[in-house]
Coordinates of C-alpha atoms (C1' of nucleotides) in Angstrom, one line a residue:
Chain A
X1 CA -12.6 16.0 -12.4
X2 CA -10.8 13.3 -14.3
X3 CA -13.3 11.0 -12.6
X4 CA -16.1 12.5 -14.6
X5 CA -14.0 12.4 -17.8
X6 CA -13.4 8.7 -17.3
X7 CA -17.1 8.2 -17.4
X8 CA -17.3 10.0 -20.7
X9 CA -14.4 8.1 -22.2
X10 CA -16.5 5.1 -23.1
X11 CA -18.6 4.9 -26.2
X12 CA -21.3 2.8 -24.5
X13 CA -21.7 5.2 -21.6
X14 CA -21.8 8.2 -24.0
X15 CA -24.6 6.5 -25.9
X16 CA -26.5 6.0 -22.7
X17 CA -26.2 9.6 -21.8
X18 CA -27.2 10.6 -25.3
X19 CA -30.3 8.4 -25.1
X20 CA -31.2 10.1 -21.8
X21 CA -30.5 13.6 -23.1
X22 CA -34.1 14.3 -23.8
X23 CA -34.9 14.1 -20.1
X24 CA -36.8 10.8 -20.2
X25 CA -36.3 7.9 -17.8
X26 CA -35.5 4.7 -19.5
X27 CA -35.1 1.1 -18.2
X28 CA -31.8 -0.6 -18.2
X29 CA -32.6 -3.0 -21.0
X30 CA -33.4 -0.2 -23.4
X31 CA -30.2 1.5 -22.5
X32 CA -28.3 -1.7 -23.0
X33 CA -29.7 -2.0 -26.5
X34 CA -29.1 1.7 -27.1
X35 CA -25.4 1.3 -26.1
X36 CA -25.1 -1.9 -28.2
X37 CA -23.8 -4.0 -25.3
X38 CA -24.9 -6.9 -23.2
X39 CA -27.2 -6.2 -20.2
X40 CA -24.4 -7.1 -17.8
X41 CA -22.0 -4.6 -19.3
X42 CA -24.7 -1.9 -19.4
X43 CA -25.4 -2.6 -15.7
X44 CA -21.8 -1.9 -14.9
X45 CA -21.9 1.3 -16.7
X46 CA -25.1 2.4 -15.1
X47 CA -23.7 1.6 -11.7
X48 CA -20.7 3.8 -12.3
X49 CA -22.8 6.6 -13.7
X50 CA -25.1 6.6 -10.7
X51 CA -22.2 6.3 -8.2
X52 CA -20.7 9.5 -9.7
X53 CA -24.0 11.2 -9.6
X54 CA -24.5 11.7 -13.3
X55 CA -27.7 9.7 -13.5
X56 CA -30.2 8.6 -10.9
X57 CA -32.4 5.5 -10.7
X58 CA -36.1 5.1 -10.0
X59 CA -36.8 1.5 -9.1
X60 CA -40.3 0.5 -10.3
X61 CA -41.3 -3.1 -9.8
X62 CA -38.9 -5.3 -11.7
X63 CA -37.8 -2.4 -13.9
X64 CA -35.2 0.2 -12.9
X65 CA -35.7 3.5 -14.7
X66 CA -32.6 5.7 -15.2
X67 CA -32.6 9.4 -16.0
X68 CA -30.1 12.3 -15.9
X69 CA -29.5 13.6 -12.4
X70 CA -30.1 17.2 -13.3
X71 CA -29.8 20.1 -15.8
X72 CA -26.0 20.2 -15.1
X73 CA -25.5 16.8 -16.7
X74 CA -27.7 17.8 -19.7
X75 CA -25.6 20.9 -20.2
X76 CA -22.4 18.8 -20.0
X77 CA -23.7 16.5 -22.8
X78 CA -24.7 19.5 -24.8
X79 CA -21.3 21.2 -24.5
X80 CA -19.3 18.1 -25.1
X81 CA -21.5 17.2 -28.1
X82 CA -20.6 20.5 -29.7
X83 CA -16.9 19.8 -29.4
X84 CA -17.2 16.2 -30.7
X85 CA -16.3 15.6 -34.3
X86 CA -19.0 14.3 -36.6
X87 CA -18.7 10.8 -37.8
X88 CA -19.7 9.3 -41.2
X89 CA -22.8 7.1 -41.4
X90 CA -22.2 3.4 -41.2
X91 CA -25.6 2.1 -42.3
X92 CA -28.8 3.1 -44.0
X93 CA -30.7 2.7 -40.7
X94 CA -28.3 5.1 -38.9
X95 CA -28.7 7.5 -41.8
X96 CA -32.4 7.9 -41.6
X97 CA -32.3 8.0 -37.9
X98 CA -29.6 10.7 -37.8
X99 CA -31.6 12.5 -40.4
X100 CA -34.7 12.5 -38.2
X101 CA -32.6 13.6 -35.2
X102 CA -31.2 16.5 -37.2
X103 CA -34.7 17.6 -38.2
X104 CA -36.2 17.9 -34.7
X105 CA -35.4 16.4 -31.4
X106 CA -35.8 17.0 -27.7
X107 CA -32.8 18.5 -26.1
X108 CA -33.5 17.7 -22.4
X109 CA -36.2 20.3 -22.0
X110 CA -36.3 22.3 -25.3
X111 CA -36.5 21.7 -29.0
X112 CA -33.3 21.2 -30.9
X113 CA -32.4 20.5 -34.6
X114 CA -33.7 22.4 -37.6
X115 CA -37.0 23.0 -36.0
X116 CA -35.5 24.6 -33.0
X117 CA -33.3 26.9 -35.1
X118 CA -36.3 27.7 -37.4
X119 CA -38.5 28.7 -34.5
X120 CA -35.7 30.8 -33.0
X121 CA -35.1 32.6 -36.3
X122 CA -38.8 33.4 -36.6
X123 CA -38.9 34.8 -33.1
X124 CA -36.0 37.0 -33.9
X125 CA -37.3 38.1 -37.3
X126 CA -40.7 39.1 -35.8
X127 CA -39.1 41.0 -33.0
X128 CA -40.2 38.6 -30.2
X129 CA -36.7 38.2 -29.0
X130 CA -33.8 40.6 -29.5
X131 CA -30.2 39.8 -30.0
X132 CA -27.4 39.1 -32.5
X133 CA -27.7 37.0 -35.6
X134 CA -28.1 33.3 -35.0
X135 CA -24.9 32.4 -36.8
X136 CA -22.1 32.4 -34.3
X137 CA -19.2 34.5 -35.6
X138 CA -16.5 31.9 -36.0
X139 CA -14.0 34.4 -37.2
X140 CA -14.2 36.2 -33.8
X141 CA -13.6 33.0 -32.0
X142 CA -10.4 32.4 -33.9
X143 CA -9.1 35.9 -33.1
X144 CA -8.4 37.5 -29.8
X145 CA -10.8 35.8 -27.4
X146 CA -10.5 38.3 -24.6
X147 CA -11.2 41.3 -26.7
X148 CA -14.9 40.3 -27.1
X149 CA -16.9 39.6 -30.1
X150 CA -17.5 36.1 -29.0
X151 CA -21.0 34.8 -29.8
X152 CA -21.9 34.0 -26.2
X153 CA -24.9 32.4 -24.9
X154 CA -27.6 34.4 -23.2
X155 CA -27.3 37.4 -25.5
X156 CA -31.0 37.4 -26.3
X157 CA -33.8 38.9 -24.4
X158 CA -37.6 38.5 -24.7
X159 CA -39.4 41.6 -25.8
X160 CA -42.8 42.7 -24.5
X161 CA -44.4 42.0 -27.8
X162 CA -42.9 38.5 -27.9
X163 CA -44.1 37.8 -24.3
X164 CA -47.6 38.7 -25.3
X165 CA -47.6 36.7 -28.5
X166 CA -46.3 33.6 -26.8
X167 CA -48.8 33.8 -24.0
X168 CA -51.7 34.0 -26.5
X169 CA -50.2 31.0 -28.2
X170 CA -50.6 29.1 -24.9
X171 CA -47.1 29.1 -23.6
X172 CA -46.8 29.2 -19.8
X173 CA -44.1 31.8 -19.3
X174 CA -42.7 32.2 -15.8
X175 CA -43.0 35.7 -14.4
X176 CA -40.1 38.0 -14.7
X177 CA -38.6 36.2 -17.7
X178 CA -36.3 38.6 -19.4
X179 CA -33.1 37.1 -20.7
X180 CA -33.2 34.0 -22.9
X181 CA -30.5 31.4 -22.8
X182 CA -29.5 30.0 -26.2
X183 CA -27.4 27.0 -26.9
X184 CA -25.6 26.5 -30.2
X185 CA -27.2 23.6 -31.9
X186 CA -25.3 20.3 -31.9
X187 CA -25.7 19.6 -35.6
X188 CA -26.8 22.9 -37.0
X189 CA -24.2 25.0 -35.3
X190 CA -26.8 27.8 -35.0
X191 CA -28.4 29.4 -32.0
X192 CA -31.7 28.1 -30.7
X193 CA -33.7 29.0 -27.6
X194 CA -33.2 27.0 -24.5
X195 CA -33.7 27.6 -20.8
X196 CA -37.0 28.7 -19.4
X197 CA -38.3 30.0 -22.7
X198 CA -37.3 26.9 -24.6
X199 CA -39.0 24.8 -22.0
X200 CA -42.2 26.8 -22.3
X201 CA -42.2 26.6 -26.1
X202 CA -41.7 22.9 -26.0
X203 CA -44.6 22.5 -23.6
X204 CA -46.8 24.7 -25.7
X205 CA -46.1 22.8 -28.9
X206 CA -46.7 19.5 -27.0
X207 CA -50.1 20.5 -25.5
X208 CA -51.2 21.9 -28.8
X209 CA -50.5 18.6 -30.4
X210 CA -48.0 19.9 -32.9
X211 CA -45.3 17.4 -32.1
X212 CA -45.1 13.7 -31.2
X213 CA -42.2 12.0 -29.6
X214 CA -40.8 9.1 -31.6
X215 CA -41.1 5.7 -30.1
X216 CA -37.6 4.5 -30.3
X217 CA -35.4 7.5 -29.8
X218 CA -35.4 11.2 -28.9
X219 CA -36.4 12.5 -32.3
X220 CA -39.6 14.5 -32.6
X221 CA -42.2 14.0 -35.3
X222 CA -44.3 17.0 -36.4
X223 CA -48.0 16.2 -36.7
X224 CA -50.3 17.4 -39.5
X225 CA -51.7 19.9 -37.0
X226 CA -48.2 21.0 -36.3
X227 CA -47.4 21.6 -39.9
X228 CA -50.4 23.8 -40.2
X229 CA -49.7 25.6 -37.0
X230 CA -46.1 26.2 -37.8
X231 CA -47.1 27.7 -41.1
X232 CA -49.9 29.8 -39.7
X233 CA -48.3 31.2 -36.6
X234 CA -44.6 31.1 -37.5
X235 CA -44.5 31.1 -41.2
X236 CA -42.4 28.0 -41.2
X237 CA -42.7 25.6 -44.1
X238 CA -42.3 22.0 -42.7
X239 CA -40.6 19.8 -43.5
X240 CA -37.8 22.0 -44.8
X241 CA -35.9 21.5 -48.0
X242 CA -33.6 18.6 -47.5
X243 CA -29.8 19.2 -47.4
X244 CA -26.8 17.0 -47.3
X245 CA -26.8 14.0 -45.0
X246 CA -24.1 13.6 -42.4
X247 CA -24.6 11.7 -39.2
X248 CA -23.5 13.0 -35.8
X249 CA -21.2 10.7 -33.9
X250 CA -21.6 9.1 -30.6
Chain B
X1 CA -18.0 12.2 -28.6
X2 CA -16.4 9.5 -26.6
X3 CA -13.2 10.7 -28.2
X4 CA -13.5 14.0 -26.3
X5 CA -14.3 12.1 -23.2
X6 CA -11.2 10.0 -23.5
X7 CA -9.1 13.2 -23.4
X8 CA -10.8 14.3 -20.2
X9 CA -10.3 10.8 -18.6
X10 CA -6.7 11.5 -17.6
X11 CA -5.7 13.4 -14.5
X12 CA -2.7 15.0 -16.2
X13 CA -4.6 16.2 -19.2
X14 CA -7.3 17.7 -16.9
X15 CA -4.6 19.5 -15.0
X16 CA -3.3 20.9 -18.2
X17 CA -6.7 22.2 -19.3
X18 CA -7.3 23.6 -15.8
X19 CA -4.0 25.5 -16.0
X20 CA -5.1 26.9 -19.3
X21 CA -8.6 27.7 -18.1
X22 CA -7.7 31.4 -17.5
X23 CA -7.1 31.9 -21.2
X24 CA -3.3 32.3 -21.0
X25 CA -0.9 30.6 -23.3
X26 CA 1.7 28.5 -21.5
X27 CA 4.8 26.6 -22.7
X28 CA 5.0 22.8 -22.6
X29 CA 7.4 22.7 -19.7
X30 CA 5.2 24.7 -17.4
X31 CA 2.3 22.5 -18.3
X32 CA 4.3 19.4 -17.7
X33 CA 5.1 20.6 -14.2
X34 CA 1.5 21.6 -13.7
X35 CA 0.4 18.1 -14.6
X36 CA 3.0 16.5 -12.5
X37 CA 4.5 14.3 -15.2
X38 CA 7.7 14.1 -17.3
X39 CA 8.1 16.3 -20.3
X40 CA 7.8 13.3 -22.6
X41 CA 4.5 12.3 -21.1
X42 CA 3.2 15.9 -21.3
X43 CA 4.2 16.1 -24.9
X44 CA 2.1 13.2 -25.7
X45 CA -0.9 14.7 -23.9
X46 CA -0.5 18.0 -25.7
X47 CA -0.2 16.3 -29.0
X48 CA -3.5 14.5 -28.4
X49 CA -5.3 17.6 -27.2
X50 CA -4.2 19.6 -30.2
X51 CA -5.1 16.8 -32.6
X52 CA -8.6 16.8 -31.2
X53 CA -8.8 20.6 -31.4
X54 CA -9.2 21.3 -27.7
X55 CA -6.0 23.4 -27.6
X56 CA -3.8 25.1 -30.1
X57 CA -0.1 25.8 -30.3
X58 CA 1.8 29.0 -31.0
X59 CA 5.5 28.1 -31.8
X60 CA 7.7 30.9 -30.6
X61 CA 11.4 30.4 -30.9
X62 CA 12.4 27.3 -29.0
X63 CA 9.2 27.6 -26.9
X64 CA 5.8 26.3 -27.9
X65 CA 3.0 28.0 -26.2
X66 CA -0.3 26.2 -25.8
X67 CA -3.7 27.7 -25.1
X68 CA -7.4 26.7 -25.2
X69 CA -8.7 26.5 -28.8
X70 CA -11.8 28.7 -28.0
X71 CA -14.6 29.6 -25.6
X72 CA -16.3 26.3 -26.2
X73 CA -13.4 24.4 -24.5
X74 CA -13.5 26.9 -21.6
X75 CA -17.2 26.3 -21.2
X76 CA -16.6 22.5 -21.2
X77 CA -14.0 22.8 -18.4
X78 CA -16.4 25.1 -16.5
X79 CA -19.3 22.7 -16.8
X80 CA -17.4 19.5 -16.0
X81 CA -15.7 21.2 -13.1
X82 CA -19.1 21.9 -11.6
X83 CA -20.0 18.2 -11.8
X84 CA -16.6 17.0 -10.4
X85 CA -16.5 16.0 -6.8
X86 CA -14.3 18.0 -4.5
X87 CA -11.2 16.2 -3.2
X88 CA -9.6 16.6 0.2
X89 CA -6.3 18.5 0.5
X90 CA -3.2 16.4 0.4
X91 CA -0.6 18.9 1.5
X92 CA -0.2 22.3 3.1
X93 CA 1.0 23.8 -0.1
X94 CA -2.0 22.6 -2.0
X95 CA -4.2 24.0 0.8
X96 CA -2.9 27.5 0.6
X97 CA -3.0 27.4 -3.1
X98 CA -6.6 26.1 -3.2
X99 CA -7.5 28.8 -0.7
X100 CA -6.1 31.5 -3.0
X101 CA -8.0 30.0 -6.0
X102 CA -11.2 30.0 -4.0
X103 CA -10.8 33.6 -3.1
X104 CA -10.3 35.0 -6.6
X105 CA -9.2 33.6 -9.9
X106 CA -9.5 34.2 -13.6
X107 CA -12.1 31.9 -15.2
X108 CA -11.0 32.2 -18.8
X109 CA -12.3 35.7 -19.4
X110 CA -14.0 36.8 -16.2
X111 CA -13.5 36.7 -12.4
X112 CA -14.4 33.7 -10.4
X113 CA -14.2 32.7 -6.8
X114 CA -15.5 34.7 -3.8
X115 CA -14.6 37.9 -5.5
X116 CA -16.7 37.2 -8.6
X117 CA -19.6 36.2 -6.4
X118 CA -19.2 39.3 -4.2
X119 CA -19.2 41.6 -7.2
X120 CA -22.2 40.0 -8.7
X121 CA -24.1 40.3 -5.4
X122 CA -23.3 43.9 -5.2
X123 CA -24.4 44.5 -8.7
X124 CA -27.7 42.9 -7.9
X125 CA -28.2 44.6 -4.6
X126 CA -27.7 48.0 -6.1
X127 CA -30.0 47.4 -9.0
X128 CA -27.3 47.3 -11.7
X129 CA -28.4 43.9 -12.8
X130 CA -31.9 42.3 -12.4
X131 CA -32.6 38.7 -11.8
X132 CA -33.3 36.0 -9.3
X133 CA -31.3 35.4 -6.1
X134 CA -27.7 34.2 -6.6
X135 CA -28.2 31.0 -4.8
X136 CA -29.4 28.3 -7.2
X137 CA -32.5 26.6 -6.0
X138 CA -31.2 23.1 -5.5
X139 CA -34.6 21.8 -4.3
X140 CA -36.2 22.7 -7.7
X141 CA -33.5 20.8 -9.4
X142 CA -34.2 17.7 -7.5
X143 CA -37.9 17.9 -8.3
X144 CA -39.7 17.9 -11.6
X145 CA -37.1 19.3 -14.0
X146 CA -39.5 19.9 -16.9
X147 CA -42.0 22.0 -14.8
X148 CA -39.6 24.9 -14.5
X149 CA -38.1 26.5 -11.5
X150 CA -34.6 25.5 -12.5
X151 CA -32.0 28.2 -11.7
X152 CA -30.9 28.6 -15.3
X153 CA -28.0 30.6 -16.6
X154 CA -28.7 33.9 -18.4
X155 CA -31.7 34.9 -16.2
X156 CA -30.0 38.3 -15.5
X157 CA -30.1 41.5 -17.5
X158 CA -28.2 44.7 -17.2
X159 CA -30.3 47.7 -16.2
X160 CA -29.8 51.2 -17.6
X161 CA -28.5 52.4 -14.2
X162 CA -26.0 49.6 -14.1
X163 CA -24.9 50.3 -17.6
X164 CA -24.2 53.9 -16.8
X165 CA -22.4 53.2 -13.5
X166 CA -20.1 50.6 -15.1
X167 CA -19.2 52.9 -17.9
X168 CA -18.2 55.6 -15.5
X169 CA -16.1 53.1 -13.7
X170 CA -14.2 52.6 -16.9
X171 CA -15.7 49.4 -18.2
X172 CA -15.8 49.1 -22.0
X173 CA -19.3 47.7 -22.5
X174 CA -20.2 46.5 -26.0
X175 CA -23.2 48.2 -27.4
X176 CA -26.6 46.5 -27.1
X177 CA -25.6 44.5 -24.2
X178 CA -28.8 43.4 -22.5
X179 CA -28.7 39.9 -21.1
X180 CA -26.0 38.7 -18.8
X181 CA -24.7 35.2 -18.8
X182 CA -23.9 33.8 -15.4
X183 CA -22.1 30.7 -14.6
X184 CA -22.5 28.9 -11.3
X185 CA -19.2 29.2 -9.5
X186 CA -17.0 26.1 -9.3
X187 CA -16.3 26.3 -5.6
X188 CA -18.9 28.7 -4.3
X189 CA -21.9 27.1 -6.0
X190 CA -23.2 30.6 -6.5
X191 CA -23.9 32.7 -9.6
X192 CA -21.4 35.1 -10.8
X193 CA -21.3 37.3 -13.9
X194 CA -19.6 35.9 -17.0
X195 CA -20.0 36.5 -20.8
X196 CA -19.5 40.0 -22.2
X197 CA -20.2 41.8 -18.9
X198 CA -17.8 39.6 -16.9
X199 CA -15.1 40.2 -19.5
X200 CA -15.6 44.0 -19.4
X201 CA -15.5 44.0 -15.6
X202 CA -12.3 41.9 -15.5
X203 CA -10.7 44.3 -17.9
X204 CA -11.8 47.3 -16.0
X205 CA -10.4 45.9 -12.7
X206 CA -7.2 45.1 -14.5
X207 CA -6.7 48.5 -16.1
X208 CA -7.6 50.2 -12.8
X209 CA -4.8 48.2 -11.1
X210 CA -7.1 46.6 -8.7
X211 CA -6.0 43.0 -9.4
X212 CA -2.7 41.3 -10.2
X213 CA -2.3 37.8 -11.7
X214 CA -0.4 35.4 -9.5
X215 CA 2.9 34.2 -11.0
X216 CA 2.5 30.5 -10.7
X217 CA -1.2 29.8 -11.3
X218 CA -4.4 31.4 -12.3
X219 CA -5.3 32.9 -8.9
X220 CA -5.7 36.6 -8.7
X221 CA -4.3 38.9 -6.0
X222 CA -6.2 42.0 -5.0
X223 CA -3.8 45.0 -4.7
X224 CA -4.0 47.7 -2.0
X225 CA -5.6 50.0 -4.5
X226 CA -8.0 47.2 -5.3
X227 CA -9.0 46.8 -1.7
X228 CA -9.7 50.6 -1.5
X229 CA -11.6 50.6 -4.7
X230 CA -13.7 47.6 -3.9
X231 CA -14.7 49.2 -0.6
X232 CA -15.4 52.6 -2.1
X233 CA -17.3 51.7 -5.3
X234 CA -18.8 48.3 -4.3
X235 CA -18.9 48.3 -0.5
X236 CA -17.0 45.0 -0.5
X237 CA -14.7 44.3 2.5
X238 CA -11.6 42.5 1.2
X239 CA -10.3 40.0 2.1
X240 CA -13.5 38.4 3.3
X241 CA -13.9 36.6 6.6
X242 CA -12.3 33.2 6.2
X243 CA -14.4 30.1 6.1
X244 CA -13.7 26.4 6.1
X245 CA -11.0 25.1 3.8
X246 CA -11.7 22.5 1.3
X247 CA -9.7 22.1 -1.9
X248 CA -11.2 21.6 -5.3
X249 CA -10.0 18.5 -7.1
X250 CA -8.4 18.1 -10.4
Chain C
dA1 C1' -46.1 -22.4 -6.7
dC2 C1' -43.8 -22.3 -10.9
dG3 C1' -41.6 -20.2 -14.8
dA4 C1' -40.4 -16.1 -17.2
dC5 C1' -38.3 -11.8 -17.0
dA6 C1' -35.4 -7.6 -15.6
dC7 C1' -31.4 -6.8 -13.6
dT8 C1' -27.2 -7.4 -11.0
dT9 C1' -22.8 -9.6 -9.5
dC10 C1' -18.7 -12.2 -10.3
dA11 C1' -14.5 -14.3 -12.4
dC12 C1' -11.9 -14.2 -16.5
dC13 C1' -9.9 -12.5 -20.6
dG14 C1' -8.0 -9.2 -23.9
dG15 C1' -6.4 -4.8 -25.3
dC16 C1' -5.8 0.0 -25.0
dG17 C1' -3.2 3.7 -23.0
dG18 C1' -0.3 6.2 -19.5
dT19 C1' 4.4 6.4 -17.9
dC20 C1' 9.2 6.6 -18.2
dG21 C1' 14.1 6.8 -19.9
dA22 C1' 17.0 7.4 -23.8
dA23 C1' 17.8 9.3 -28.1
dC24 C1' 17.0 12.9 -31.4
dC25 C1' 16.0 17.7 -33.4
dG26 C1' 16.0 22.7 -33.2
dA27 C1' 16.9 27.2 -31.0
dC28 C1' 19.5 30.2 -28.1
dG29 C1' 24.0 32.0 -25.7
dC30 C1' 28.8 32.6 -25.4
Chain D
dG1 C1' 31.9 26.5 -33.2
dC2 C1' 30.1 24.3 -28.9
dG3 C1' 27.3 23.4 -24.8
dT4 C1' 22.8 24.0 -22.9
dC5 C1' 18.0 24.0 -22.9
dG6 C1' 13.1 23.2 -24.6
dG7 C1' 10.6 19.9 -26.9
dT8 C1' 9.4 15.8 -29.4
dT9 C1' 9.7 10.8 -30.8
dC10 C1' 10.5 6.0 -29.9
dG11 C1' 10.3 1.5 -27.5
dA12 C1' 9.3 -1.1 -23.4
dC13 C1' 6.8 -1.9 -19.3
dC14 C1' 2.5 -2.4 -16.8
dG15 C1' -1.7 -1.4 -14.8
dC16 C1' -6.5 -0.5 -15.6
dC17 C1' -10.8 -1.0 -17.8
dG18 C1' -14.4 -2.8 -21.0
dG19 C1' -16.6 -6.9 -22.6
dT20 C1' -18.7 -11.4 -21.8
dG21 C1' -21.1 -15.6 -20.0
dA22 C1' -22.9 -17.9 -16.2
dA23 C1' -24.9 -17.7 -11.8
dG24 C1' -27.7 -15.3 -8.4
dT25 C1' -31.7 -12.1 -6.6
dG26 C1' -36.1 -10.1 -6.8
dT27 C1' -40.6 -9.3 -9.3
dC28 C1' -44.4 -10.2 -12.2
dG29 C1' -47.7 -13.3 -14.6
dT30 C1' -50.7 -17.4 -14.4

DNA sequence: ACGACACTTCACCGGCGGTCGAACCGACGC
DNA sequence: GCGTCGGTTCGACCGCCGGTGAAGTGTCGT
């Protein structure tokens, strides 16, 4: 498994994986620019990533689109991102971009950032999902780990009321969906819904025209209709009151 | 996050993390032997791992015990282990050891290997937990990832009957436990219970004297009482019929 | 058919990092 | 007190890997 670790040891390759973390397929030239290296270097990285099975390639004409090889890889990026230390911002452009990412972004197949956390909070407050508080108990983590008390993933479940409400909102929920996977947000350090429910919510927001993907990166922009819908159906004021700016590292 | 990846890029450091994956705290000399390097080299590795916050140290007399810094790190090892390719066995000793690991092992705070999968299967067959089949649908993973069908974690939930049965068996279940986190086993590629429920089951098996930790590594040995108890309460024949031998890499 | 473009391969360079032995520090046992 | 043992630090060696530019292959426009 050190072989996989070697792939994650390079800054450029990490940037490539991060750029693909929203589930899209991107051509090699875009990934080279994203990684900040020459096309030849990026080509070598992409070759190694595909050889190890972390990403897969879809040749289309003279373009070669790369994407993550599966949900396992997305989970890996998610988990390692949570352990990675945050880095200070180096430029104004990075600052605004990191700010947009922290507000709302696609996290492979669900919504991350403040928007994801806000939606999850609302679902819990209104009794649509049941489970512990969204703030992981860091004190419990520091103590005896085996004795329990760890804020684990998957400790939520969708209630009947929540199922009904989300269906009327247009979400295509798979049958028999009970438990809800939650991942702790990369920047917010709070729970937000992921898994099948997170996927359905992202699709519902997308088909309703509430969100628009940004052109350059994986950040999400909330449309005017989205602002109204979030306020009406979820009681969320968007955009939220701004807080301190700290970029997340690569 | 490339900083974390660099730590995972070395074989010796991976072996150290793997040795600590069962949640124990081990002295530096043991970890050096586990990694197959000189104490000086291991000391450097341990220093880097602690500096990055992946492990923490408990100085005790002239020994210094190291352990994983928290559940996040255990999850990282779990996820990256699933993506790592399996390596062929290099010696007879490695073969028997890998065989024991594949049978039953501690996976930070729950039971992994064939035993973990067998217990999970029984729980599902008897209606103690509800959810999809334990075999992840690999075909769905290869297809359209956003359209759903992915065998996600956390799609199980504990039923009332299961709660009652496990309590009578002596498991200390935390209140309000509904959803059950499942991780796909490292070697078996099957679901097995983890999270709070997996922790409670491991504790129950341990206090009942069904399992004994191996002296040298994180493998678990099923005692005679454990064989009887597994057969009586779970209908599991132990040890299982042997299958092909393939070691899991480091 | 020609040029432009996307991407890959190759040879070369430079630097980071793993490894070890030896020395050093602190804790235990007699 | 001394010797032993566990652990860390230091300096030197060396192999590996990332970066690049130039050349090569295939595809798309006109």
